[in-house]
Protein backbone atom coordinates (compact mmCIF):
# COMPACT_ATOMS: atom_id res chain seq x y z
CA UNK A 1 0.00 0.00 0.00
CA UNK A 2 1.32 3.44 -0.92
CA UNK A 3 2.57 5.62 1.95
CA UNK A 4 0.69 8.84 2.72
CA UNK A 5 2.90 11.84 2.00
CA UNK A 6 2.53 14.52 4.68
CA UNK A 7 4.20 17.92 4.66
CA UNK A 8 4.83 20.07 7.73
CA UNK A 9 4.69 23.75 6.83
CA UNK A 10 6.81 25.84 9.23
CA UNK A 11 8.40 25.14 12.61
CA UNK A 12 7.10 28.37 14.13
CA UNK A 13 4.61 26.76 16.51
CA UNK A 14 5.80 25.04 19.68
CA UNK A 15 3.92 21.89 18.60
CA UNK A 16 5.58 21.66 15.18
CA UNK A 17 8.51 19.56 16.33
CA UNK A 18 6.24 17.13 18.15
CA UNK A 19 4.02 16.74 15.10
CA UNK A 20 7.02 16.14 12.83
CA UNK A 21 8.45 13.46 15.14
CA UNK A 22 5.04 11.85 15.47
CA UNK A 23 4.56 11.67 11.70
CA UNK A 24 8.08 10.34 11.12
CA UNK A 25 7.42 7.48 13.56
CA UNK A 26 4.15 6.41 11.93
CA UNK A 27 3.99 3.37 9.69
CA UNK A 28 2.65 4.19 6.25
CA UNK A 29 3.60 7.86 6.44
CA UNK A 30 6.35 9.71 4.58
CA UNK A 31 7.06 13.15 6.02
CA UNK A 32 8.78 16.21 4.54
CA UNK A 33 9.26 19.53 6.34
CA UNK A 34 10.04 23.11 5.42
CA UNK A 35 10.50 26.31 7.41
CA UNK A 36 11.55 29.15 5.10
CA UNK A 37 9.92 32.00 7.06
CA UNK A 38 12.51 32.30 9.81
CA UNK A 39 12.93 36.06 9.40
CA UNK A 40 10.75 36.74 12.44
CA UNK A 41 12.37 34.18 14.73
CA UNK A 42 13.95 35.67 17.84
CA UNK A 43 17.71 35.32 18.40
CA UNK A 44 18.55 31.89 19.75
CA UNK A 45 15.42 30.14 18.49
CA UNK A 46 16.30 26.94 16.62
CA UNK A 47 14.39 26.80 13.33
CA UNK A 48 14.79 25.73 9.72
CA UNK A 49 17.22 23.10 8.49
CA UNK A 50 19.04 22.86 11.82
CA UNK A 51 15.84 22.09 13.69
CA UNK A 52 14.85 19.47 11.10
CA UNK A 53 18.26 17.83 11.52
CA UNK A 54 17.77 17.68 15.28
CA UNK A 55 14.35 16.10 14.76
CA UNK A 56 15.78 13.65 12.21
CA UNK A 57 13.23 14.52 9.48
CA UNK A 58 13.64 15.32 5.79
CA UNK A 59 13.71 18.99 4.87
CA UNK A 60 13.46 21.27 1.82
CA UNK A 61 14.17 24.98 1.69
CA UNK A 62 10.90 26.32 0.26
CA UNK A 63 7.16 25.78 0.23
CA UNK A 64 7.36 25.45 -3.55
CA UNK A 65 9.68 22.45 -3.24
CA UNK A 66 7.44 20.81 -0.68
CA UNK A 67 4.32 21.15 -2.84
CA UNK A 68 6.27 19.97 -5.90
CA UNK A 69 6.95 16.77 -3.89
CA UNK A 70 3.19 16.09 -4.14
CA UNK A 71 1.95 15.82 -0.55
CA UNK A 72 -1.39 14.14 0.13
CA UNK A 73 -1.89 16.22 3.27
CA UNK A 74 -0.14 19.08 5.06
CA UNK A 75 0.06 20.32 8.64
CA UNK A 76 0.29 24.12 9.02
CA UNK A 77 2.32 25.21 12.05
CA UNK A 78 3.19 28.79 11.07
CA UNK A 79 2.62 31.96 13.09
CA UNK A 80 -1.12 32.56 13.46
CA UNK A 81 -1.21 35.45 11.00
CA UNK A 82 0.41 33.24 8.34
CA UNK A 83 -2.17 30.46 8.53
CA UNK A 84 -4.38 31.92 5.82
CA UNK A 85 -1.83 32.12 2.97
CA UNK A 86 -0.53 28.61 3.66
CA UNK A 87 -4.00 27.06 3.89
CA UNK A 88 -5.03 28.82 0.68
CA UNK A 89 -1.86 27.56 -1.02
CA UNK A 90 -2.66 24.01 0.08
CA UNK A 91 -6.22 24.37 -1.19
CA UNK A 92 -4.94 25.59 -4.55
CA UNK A 93 -2.86 22.39 -4.77
CA UNK A 94 -5.83 20.20 -3.83
CA UNK A 95 -4.26 19.09 -0.54
CA UNK A 96 -6.09 18.41 2.74
CA UNK A 97 -4.97 20.61 5.64
CA UNK A 98 -4.63 20.25 9.41
CA UNK A 99 -4.09 23.81 10.69
CA UNK A 100 -2.76 24.68 14.13
CA UNK A 101 -5.19 26.55 16.33
CA UNK A 102 -6.46 29.22 16.35
CA UNK A 103 -7.67 28.98 12.76
CA UNK A 104 -6.56 32.57 12.04
CA UNK A 105 -6.17 35.92 13.75
CA UNK A 106 -9.43 37.40 12.42
CA UNK A 107 -12.83 35.93 11.55
CA UNK A 108 -12.48 37.43 8.06
CA UNK A 109 -9.30 35.43 7.40
CA UNK A 110 -10.86 32.32 8.94
CA UNK A 111 -13.94 32.59 6.73
CA UNK A 112 -11.74 33.02 3.64
CA UNK A 113 -9.82 29.85 4.55
CA UNK A 114 -13.01 27.82 5.02
CA UNK A 115 -14.33 29.08 1.69
CA UNK A 116 -11.08 28.39 -0.18
CA UNK A 117 -11.07 24.78 1.02
CA UNK A 118 -14.77 24.37 0.23
CA UNK A 119 -14.32 25.62 -3.32
CA UNK A 120 -11.25 23.42 -3.84
CA UNK A 121 -13.01 20.38 -2.41
CA UNK A 122 -10.31 19.74 0.20
CA UNK A 123 -10.64 19.05 3.89
CA UNK A 124 -9.79 21.74 6.44
CA UNK A 125 -9.22 20.49 9.99
CA UNK A 126 -8.04 22.37 13.09
CA UNK A 127 -5.65 20.98 15.71
CA UNK A 128 -7.84 20.56 18.80
CA UNK A 129 -6.54 17.28 20.24
CA UNK A 130 -8.50 17.46 23.51
CA UNK A 131 -11.59 16.22 21.65
CA UNK A 132 -9.80 12.84 21.75
CA UNK A 133 -9.33 12.85 25.55
CA UNK A 134 -10.94 9.81 27.23
CA UNK A 135 -11.90 12.13 30.11
CA UNK A 136 -13.76 14.46 27.75
CA UNK A 137 -15.41 11.58 25.89
CA UNK A 138 -16.69 10.18 29.22
CA UNK A 139 -18.22 13.58 30.02
CA UNK A 140 -19.75 13.80 26.55
CA UNK A 141 -21.23 10.30 26.82
CA UNK A 142 -22.76 11.13 30.20
CA UNK A 143 -24.27 14.38 28.95
CA UNK A 144 -25.69 12.82 25.79
CA UNK A 145 -27.07 9.86 27.75
CA UNK A 146 -28.92 12.28 30.04
CA UNK A 147 -26.98 11.22 33.15
CA UNK A 148 -26.20 14.83 34.09
CA UNK A 149 -29.60 16.14 33.07
CA UNK A 150 -29.76 19.57 31.49
CA UNK A 151 -26.38 21.33 31.59
CA UNK A 152 -26.74 24.59 33.50
CA UNK A 153 -23.14 25.77 33.76
CA UNK A 154 -19.56 24.83 32.93
CA UNK A 155 -16.45 26.03 34.76
CA UNK A 156 -13.39 25.62 32.54
CA UNK A 157 -9.70 26.36 32.82
CA UNK A 158 -6.95 26.15 30.21
CA UNK A 159 -3.74 27.38 31.80
CA UNK A 160 -0.09 27.00 30.88
CA UNK A 161 3.31 28.57 30.47
CA UNK A 162 3.67 31.78 28.54
CA UNK A 163 4.82 30.31 25.19
CA UNK A 164 6.72 33.49 24.30
CA UNK A 165 9.64 32.10 26.28
CA UNK A 166 10.07 29.41 23.58
CA UNK A 167 8.75 31.22 20.49
CA UNK A 168 8.79 34.99 20.80
CA UNK A 169 6.09 35.54 18.17
CA UNK A 170 3.44 34.31 20.62
CA UNK A 171 3.61 37.70 22.37
CA UNK A 172 3.62 39.74 19.15
CA UNK A 173 0.10 41.19 18.75
CA UNK A 174 0.33 41.16 14.93
CA UNK A 175 1.78 37.69 14.44
CA UNK A 176 -0.26 35.98 17.16
CA UNK A 177 -3.40 38.12 17.00
CA UNK A 178 -3.33 38.55 20.79
CA UNK A 179 -2.05 36.79 23.87
CA UNK A 180 -3.46 34.27 26.34
CA UNK A 181 -7.05 34.88 25.25
CA UNK A 182 -6.22 34.06 21.62
CA UNK A 183 -4.02 31.11 22.59
CA UNK A 184 -6.16 29.36 25.20
CA UNK A 185 -9.83 30.24 24.71
CA UNK A 186 -10.40 28.07 21.66
CA UNK A 187 -9.71 24.65 23.22
CA UNK A 188 -12.55 24.76 25.75
CA UNK A 189 -14.88 26.61 23.36
CA UNK A 190 -14.27 23.83 20.83
CA UNK A 191 -15.12 21.14 23.40
CA UNK A 192 -18.43 22.82 24.21
CA UNK A 193 -19.15 23.30 20.51
CA UNK A 194 -18.96 19.52 20.26
CA UNK A 195 -20.62 18.81 23.63
CA UNK A 196 -23.59 21.05 22.85
CA UNK A 197 -23.76 19.74 19.27
CA UNK A 198 -23.57 23.16 17.65
CA UNK A 199 -25.72 25.17 20.12
CA UNK A 200 -24.12 28.57 19.50
CA UNK A 201 -22.63 31.13 21.84
CA UNK A 202 -25.03 34.06 22.11
CA UNK A 203 -23.05 36.48 24.30
CA UNK A 204 -19.49 37.02 25.54
CA UNK A 205 -18.08 39.01 28.44
CA UNK A 206 -14.31 39.16 28.97
CA UNK A 207 -11.74 40.72 31.28
CA UNK A 208 -8.01 40.62 30.53
CA UNK A 209 -4.75 41.93 31.99
CA UNK A 210 -1.00 41.22 31.92
CA UNK A 211 -0.33 41.54 35.64
CA UNK A 212 1.37 38.12 35.70
CA UNK A 213 4.27 39.42 33.58
CA UNK A 214 3.99 43.14 34.32
CA UNK A 215 7.39 43.25 36.01
CA UNK A 216 9.12 42.00 32.87
CA UNK A 217 7.82 44.98 30.90
CA UNK A 218 8.25 43.34 27.49
CA UNK A 219 5.00 41.39 27.06
CA UNK A 220 2.71 43.63 24.96
CA UNK A 221 -0.26 41.22 25.03
CA UNK A 222 -2.63 40.01 27.72
CA UNK A 223 -1.29 37.17 29.87
CA UNK A 224 -4.52 36.48 31.76
CA UNK A 225 -8.16 36.29 30.79
CA UNK A 226 -11.51 35.42 32.33
CA UNK A 227 -14.54 34.90 30.10
CA UNK A 228 -18.26 34.35 30.63
CA UNK A 229 -20.12 32.86 27.66
CA UNK A 230 -23.84 32.28 27.34
CA UNK A 231 -25.13 29.58 24.99
CA UNK A 232 -28.39 29.31 23.11
CA UNK A 233 -29.32 26.25 25.19
CA UNK A 234 -29.15 28.38 28.36
CA UNK A 235 -25.82 27.07 29.67
CA UNK A 236 -23.18 29.49 30.95
CA UNK A 237 -19.42 28.91 30.66
CA UNK A 238 -16.85 30.65 32.83
CA UNK A 239 -13.34 30.18 31.47
CA UNK A 240 -9.90 30.98 32.85
CA UNK A 241 -7.59 31.11 29.81
CA UNK A 242 -4.50 32.56 31.51
CA UNK A 243 -0.78 31.92 31.01
CA UNK A 244 -0.58 31.38 34.76
CA UNK A 245 1.63 28.32 35.03
CA UNK A 246 4.89 29.38 36.69
CA UNK A 247 8.12 28.60 34.86
CA UNK A 248 9.34 26.33 37.65
CA UNK A 249 6.22 24.12 37.44
CA UNK A 250 7.01 20.57 36.22
CA UNK A 251 4.14 20.55 33.67
CA UNK A 252 3.47 22.98 30.82
CA UNK A 253 -0.21 23.38 31.64
CA UNK A 254 -3.55 21.64 31.55
CA UNK A 255 -7.23 21.72 30.69
CA UNK A 256 -10.03 20.97 33.11
CA UNK A 257 -13.81 21.38 33.17
CA UNK A 258 -16.60 21.00 35.70
CA UNK A 259 -19.94 20.41 33.96
CA UNK A 260 -22.89 21.18 36.23
CA UNK A 261 -26.21 19.59 35.30
CA UNK A 262 -29.51 19.55 37.14
CA UNK A 263 -28.98 15.87 37.96
CA UNK A 264 -25.21 15.48 38.36
CA UNK A 265 -21.87 17.28 38.33
CA UNK A 266 -19.19 15.90 35.98
CA UNK A 267 -15.50 16.74 36.32
CA UNK A 268 -12.66 16.14 33.89
CA UNK A 269 -8.96 16.88 33.68
CA UNK A 270 -7.56 16.11 30.23
CA UNK A 271 -3.93 15.78 31.37
CA UNK A 272 -4.09 14.45 34.93
CA UNK A 273 -2.91 10.91 34.25
CA UNK A 274 0.47 11.41 35.92
CA UNK A 275 2.79 10.09 38.58
CA UNK A 276 3.83 12.89 40.93
CA UNK A 277 7.10 13.01 42.82
CA UNK A 278 10.14 15.02 43.88
CA UNK A 279 13.47 15.23 42.06
CA UNK A 280 16.28 15.37 44.64
CA UNK A 281 18.88 16.54 42.13
CA UNK A 282 16.73 19.32 40.71
CA UNK A 283 15.24 20.08 44.13
CA UNK A 284 11.77 20.36 42.65
CA UNK A 285 8.58 18.58 41.77
CA UNK A 286 8.31 16.16 38.87
CA UNK A 287 5.32 14.90 36.91
CA UNK A 288 5.53 11.84 34.66
CA UNK A 289 2.53 11.42 32.34
CA UNK A 290 1.24 7.97 31.44
CA UNK A 291 -2.01 8.78 29.66
CA UNK A 292 -2.86 8.46 26.00
CA UNK A 293 -1.11 10.60 23.38
CA UNK A 294 -3.84 13.04 22.32
CA UNK A 295 -1.74 14.49 19.48
CA UNK A 296 -1.20 10.98 18.15
CA UNK A 297 -4.90 10.16 18.29
CA UNK A 298 -5.77 13.43 16.55
CA UNK A 299 -3.15 12.90 13.85
CA UNK A 300 -4.28 9.35 13.13
CA UNK A 301 -7.86 10.61 13.01
CA UNK A 302 -6.87 13.25 10.47
CA UNK A 303 -4.75 10.93 8.33
CA UNK A 304 -6.67 7.66 8.52
CA UNK A 305 -10.08 8.46 10.06
CA UNK A 306 -9.28 6.30 13.09
CA UNK A 307 -10.68 6.57 16.59
CA UNK A 308 -14.34 7.28 16.00
CA UNK A 309 -13.88 10.94 17.02
CA UNK A 310 -14.25 13.70 14.47
CA UNK A 311 -11.29 16.04 14.11
CA UNK A 312 -12.44 19.65 14.49
CA UNK A 313 -13.38 21.01 11.08
CA UNK A 314 -12.86 24.49 9.66
CA UNK A 315 -16.43 25.59 10.38
CA UNK A 316 -16.05 24.76 14.09
CA UNK A 317 -12.65 26.45 14.14
CA UNK A 318 -14.27 29.56 12.68
CA UNK A 319 -17.02 29.54 15.32
CA UNK A 320 -14.38 29.42 18.06
CA UNK A 321 -12.45 32.26 16.40
CA UNK A 322 -15.59 34.42 16.32
CA UNK A 323 -15.98 33.88 20.07
CA UNK A 324 -12.38 35.02 20.58
CA UNK A 325 -12.96 38.11 18.45
CA UNK A 326 -16.06 38.97 20.47
CA UNK A 327 -14.09 38.47 23.70
CA UNK A 328 -11.47 41.00 22.61
CA UNK A 329 -14.24 43.44 21.70
CA UNK A 330 -15.80 42.91 25.13
CA UNK A 331 -12.50 43.41 26.95
CA UNK A 332 -11.87 46.66 25.08
CA UNK A 333 -15.38 48.02 25.59
CA UNK A 334 -15.95 46.71 29.12
CA UNK A 335 -19.37 45.31 28.28
CA UNK A 336 -21.11 42.14 27.08
CA UNK A 337 -20.96 41.51 23.33
CA UNK A 338 -23.77 39.64 21.62
CA UNK A 339 -23.18 37.26 18.74
CA UNK A 340 -25.62 36.77 15.90
Short mmCIF file of C-alpha atoms in Angstrom, two decimals, residues 7 29 66 73 82 88 92 138 155-156 163 169 176 191 209 211 217 221-222 274 294 301:
data_model
loop_
_atom_site.label_atom_id
_atom_site.label_comp_id
_atom_site.label_asym_id
_atom_site.label_seq_id
_atom_site.Cartn_x
_atom_site.Cartn_y
_atom_site.Cartn_z
CA UNK A 7 4.20 17.92 4.66
CA UNK A 29 3.60 7.86 6.44
CA UNK A 66 7.44 20.81 -0.68
CA UNK A 73 -1.89 16.22 3.27
CA UNK A 82 0.41 33.24 8.34
CA UNK A 88 -5.03 28.82 0.68
CA UNK A 92 -4.94 25.59 -4.55
CA UNK A 138 -16.69 10.18 29.22
CA UNK A 155 -16.45 26.03 34.76
CA UNK A 156 -13.39 25.62 32.54
CA UNK A 163 4.82 30.31 25.19
CA UNK A 169 6.09 35.54 18.17
CA UNK A 176 -0.26 35.98 17.16
CA UNK A 191 -15.12 21.14 23.40
CA UNK A 209 -4.75 41.93 31.99
CA UNK A 211 -0.33 41.54 35.64
CA UNK A 217 7.82 44.98 30.90
CA UNK A 221 -0.26 41.22 25.03
CA UNK A 222 -2.63 40.01 27.72
CA UNK A 274 0.47 11.41 35.92
CA UNK A 294 -3.84 13.04 22.32
CA UNK A 301 -7.86 10.61 13.01
#
